[in-house]
PDB file of C-alpha atoms in Angstrom:
ATOM      1  CA  UNK A   1     -21.872  17.099  30.307  1.00 87.00           C
ATOM      2  CA  UNK A   2     -22.728  20.080  32.503  1.00 85.00           C
ATOM      3  CA  UNK A   3     -25.292  17.858  34.394  1.00 84.00           C
ATOM      4  CA  UNK A   4     -22.421  15.756  35.962  1.00 84.00           C
ATOM      5  CA  UNK A   5     -19.065  16.410  37.706  1.00 79.00           C
ATOM      6  CA  UNK A   6     -17.818  13.089  36.230  1.00 89.00           C
ATOM      7  CA  UNK A   7     -15.783  12.728  33.179  1.00 94.00           C
ATOM      8  CA  UNK A   8     -17.607  11.073  30.244  1.00 95.00           C
ATOM      9  CA  UNK A   9     -15.981   9.027  27.368  1.00 95.00           C
ATOM     10  CA  UNK A  10     -17.386   9.290  23.861  1.00 94.00           C
ATOM     11  CA  UNK A  11     -19.218   5.984  24.164  1.00 94.00           C
ATOM     12  CA  UNK A  12     -20.734   7.104  27.440  1.00 94.00           C
ATOM     13  CA  UNK A  13     -22.162  10.024  25.547  1.00 94.00           C
ATOM     14  CA  UNK A  14     -23.487   7.845  22.756  1.00 95.00           C
ATOM     15  CA  UNK A  15     -25.302   5.719  25.314  1.00 94.00           C
ATOM     16  CA  UNK A  16     -26.668   8.696  27.133  1.00 92.00           C
ATOM     17  CA  UNK A  17     -27.937  10.449  23.955  1.00 90.00           C
ATOM     18  CA  UNK A  18     -29.559   7.089  22.930  1.00 93.00           C
ATOM     19  CA  UNK A  19     -31.470   6.774  26.208  1.00 93.00           C
ATOM     20  CA  UNK A  20     -32.512  10.475  26.025  1.00 90.00           C
ATOM     21  CA  UNK A  21     -33.552  10.740  22.428  1.00 90.00           C
ATOM     22  CA  UNK A  22     -34.494   7.124  21.505  1.00 90.00           C
ATOM     23  CA  UNK A  23     -31.996   6.862  18.706  1.00 90.00           C
ATOM     24  CA  UNK A  24     -28.241   5.959  18.589  1.00 90.00           C
ATOM     25  CA  UNK A  25     -25.871   8.400  17.079  1.00 90.00           C
ATOM     26  CA  UNK A  26     -22.782   7.158  15.267  1.00 92.00           C
ATOM     27  CA  UNK A  27     -19.564   7.424  17.445  1.00 93.00           C
ATOM     28  CA  UNK A  28     -17.966   9.600  14.706  1.00 94.00           C
ATOM     29  CA  UNK A  29     -20.659  12.093  15.177  1.00 94.00           C
ATOM     30  CA  UNK A  30     -19.991  12.323  18.991  1.00 95.00           C
ATOM     31  CA  UNK A  31     -16.225  12.467  18.270  1.00 95.00           C
ATOM     32  CA  UNK A  32     -16.726  15.435  15.838  1.00 96.00           C
ATOM     33  CA  UNK A  33     -18.841  17.291  18.260  1.00 96.00           C
ATOM     34  CA  UNK A  34     -16.268  16.604  21.103  1.00 96.00           C
ATOM     35  CA  UNK A  35     -13.520  18.044  18.683  1.00 96.00           C
ATOM     36  CA  UNK A  36     -15.641  21.154  18.094  1.00 96.00           C
ATOM     37  CA  UNK A  37     -16.193  21.554  21.859  1.00 94.00           C
ATOM     38  CA  UNK A  38     -12.490  21.076  22.650  1.00 91.00           C
ATOM     39  CA  UNK A  39     -11.463  23.474  19.856  1.00 89.00           C
ATOM     40  CA  UNK A  40     -13.771  26.258  21.261  1.00 89.00           C
ATOM     41  CA  UNK A  41     -12.725  25.634  24.887  1.00 86.00           C
ATOM     42  CA  UNK A  42     -16.120  24.442  26.140  1.00 90.00           C
ATOM     43  CA  UNK A  43     -14.671  21.121  27.379  1.00 92.00           C
ATOM     44  CA  UNK A  44     -11.550  19.670  28.487  1.00 91.00           C
ATOM     45  CA  UNK A  45     -10.043  16.040  27.795  1.00 93.00           C
ATOM     46  CA  UNK A  46      -8.719  14.263  30.754  1.00 94.00           C
ATOM     47  CA  UNK A  47      -5.742  12.414  29.250  1.00 91.00           C
ATOM     48  CA  UNK A  48      -5.461   9.816  32.218  1.00 91.00           C
ATOM     49  CA  UNK A  49      -9.003   8.755  31.706  1.00 92.00           C
ATOM     50  CA  UNK A  50      -9.559   9.405  28.029  1.00 92.00           C
ATOM     51  CA  UNK A  51     -12.677  11.259  28.954  1.00 95.00           C
ATOM     52  CA  UNK A  52     -14.041  14.704  28.693  1.00 95.00           C
ATOM     53  CA  UNK A  53     -15.562  17.209  31.194  1.00 94.00           C
ATOM     54  CA  UNK A  54     -17.476  20.443  30.648  1.00 93.00           C
ATOM     55  CA  UNK A  55     -15.626  23.616  31.176  1.00 89.00           C
ATOM     56  CA  UNK A  56     -17.890  26.205  32.840  1.00 82.00           C
ATOM     57  CA  UNK A  57     -15.037  28.540  33.540  1.00 77.00           C
ATOM     58  CA  UNK A  58     -14.100  31.462  31.451  1.00 73.00           C
ATOM     59  CA  UNK A  59     -10.408  31.090  31.466  1.00 77.00           C
ATOM     60  CA  UNK A  60      -7.786  32.041  28.697  1.00 75.00           C
ATOM     61  CA  UNK A  61      -7.021  29.370  26.237  1.00 70.00           C
ATOM     62  CA  UNK A  62      -3.417  29.428  27.280  1.00 71.00           C
ATOM     63  CA  UNK A  63      -4.088  29.401  31.073  1.00 79.00           C
ATOM     64  CA  UNK A  64      -2.906  26.513  33.163  1.00 85.00           C
ATOM     65  CA  UNK A  65      -5.774  24.162  34.120  1.00 87.00           C
ATOM     66  CA  UNK A  66      -5.592  21.818  37.133  1.00 92.00           C
ATOM     67  CA  UNK A  67      -8.005  19.034  37.520  1.00 94.00           C
ATOM     68  CA  UNK A  68      -8.489  17.413  40.890  1.00 95.00           C
ATOM     69  CA  UNK A  69      -9.869  13.829  40.368  1.00 96.00           C
ATOM     70  CA  UNK A  70     -11.531  11.912  43.013  1.00 95.00           C
ATOM     71  CA  UNK A  71     -10.657   8.205  42.785  1.00 94.00           C
ATOM     72  CA  UNK A  72     -13.674   7.425  45.010  1.00 95.00           C
ATOM     73  CA  UNK A  73     -16.741   9.193  43.520  1.00 93.00           C
ATOM     74  CA  UNK A  74     -15.157   9.990  40.215  1.00 92.00           C
ATOM     75  CA  UNK A  75     -15.946  13.700  40.478  1.00 92.00           C
ATOM     76  CA  UNK A  76     -13.638  16.359  38.916  1.00 93.00           C
ATOM     77  CA  UNK A  77     -13.031  19.804  40.049  1.00 92.00           C
ATOM     78  CA  UNK A  78     -11.280  22.345  37.824  1.00 91.00           C
ATOM     79  CA  UNK A  79      -9.089  24.895  39.484  1.00 89.00           C
ATOM     80  CA  UNK A  80      -6.425  27.370  38.678  1.00 84.00           C
ATOM     81  CA  UNK A  81      -3.489  29.013  40.460  1.00 85.00           C
ATOM     82  CA  UNK A  82      -1.854  32.241  39.451  1.00 85.00           C
ATOM     83  CA  UNK A  83       1.100  31.241  41.417  1.00 89.00           C
ATOM     84  CA  UNK A  84       1.618  27.915  39.753  1.00 90.00           C
ATOM     85  CA  UNK A  85       0.962  29.402  36.223  1.00 88.00           C
ATOM     86  CA  UNK A  86       3.696  31.830  36.878  1.00 90.00           C
ATOM     87  CA  UNK A  87       6.134  29.136  38.056  1.00 93.00           C
ATOM     88  CA  UNK A  88       5.216  26.972  35.011  1.00 92.00           C
ATOM     89  CA  UNK A  89       5.804  30.006  32.719  1.00 91.00           C
ATOM     90  CA  UNK A  90       9.209  30.305  34.036  1.00 94.00           C
ATOM     91  CA  UNK A  91      10.051  26.702  33.593  1.00 94.00           C
ATOM     92  CA  UNK A  92       8.868  26.826  30.007  1.00 93.00           C
ATOM     93  CA  UNK A  93      10.675  29.972  29.161  1.00 95.00           C
ATOM     94  CA  UNK A  94      13.951  28.552  30.613  1.00 97.00           C
ATOM     95  CA  UNK A  95      13.648  25.396  28.532  1.00 97.00           C
ATOM     96  CA  UNK A  96      12.394  27.409  25.357  1.00 97.00           C
ATOM     97  CA  UNK A  97       9.304  25.159  25.332  1.00 95.00           C
ATOM     98  CA  UNK A  98       5.886  26.162  23.810  1.00 91.00           C
ATOM     99  CA  UNK A  99       3.173  24.029  25.032  1.00 86.00           C
ATOM    100  CA  UNK A 100       0.117  22.978  23.017  1.00 79.00           C
ATOM    101  CA  UNK A 101      -1.939  22.684  26.211  1.00 77.00           C
ATOM    102  CA  UNK A 102      -1.162  23.075  29.925  1.00 82.00           C
ATOM    103  CA  UNK A 103      -3.186  20.630  31.944  1.00 85.00           C
ATOM    104  CA  UNK A 104      -2.291  19.081  35.392  1.00 93.00           C
ATOM    105  CA  UNK A 105      -4.234  16.085  36.588  1.00 95.00           C
ATOM    106  CA  UNK A 106      -4.139  15.208  40.283  1.00 96.00           C
ATOM    107  CA  UNK A 107      -5.940  12.151  41.593  1.00 96.00           C
ATOM    108  CA  UNK A 108      -6.847  11.475  45.166  1.00 96.00           C
ATOM    109  CA  UNK A 109      -9.904  11.975  47.364  1.00 96.00           C
ATOM    110  CA  UNK A 110     -12.197  14.971  47.305  1.00 94.00           C
ATOM    111  CA  UNK A 111     -13.142  16.721  50.491  1.00 93.00           C
ATOM    112  CA  UNK A 112     -16.544  14.921  50.704  1.00 92.00           C
ATOM    113  CA  UNK A 113     -15.116  11.374  50.154  1.00 93.00           C
ATOM    114  CA  UNK A 114     -12.193  12.132  52.382  1.00 86.00           C
ATOM    115  CA  UNK A 115     -14.405  13.040  55.204  1.00 90.00           C
ATOM    116  CA  UNK A 116     -16.095   9.804  54.976  1.00 85.00           C
ATOM    117  CA  UNK A 117     -12.926   7.727  55.135  1.00 71.00           C
TER     118      UNK A 117
END
């Protein structure tokens, strides 16, 4: 996953592993590995794509994560904003809401693809 900036689904990983290692893993094995990686904050799940991206950042488990997803090349950038995190914390506190995860997904064109357009 670290080798690409694109999100990968479980079956993408099954196929990639089969190509690399010459044997096919059972999808349940891949899903268990993904669950482990999610639990330990090493990957994130993009809900809009039902796919996963590696998390090379060392952020807190409760920190707001923002994904910028390019609709052209499929690339994903992970960013954070202390100002947006503070605003979201105020909204949650006012609503007495405890999130399980805080993730924002924004789709559009990355700087590279936008410059081409």
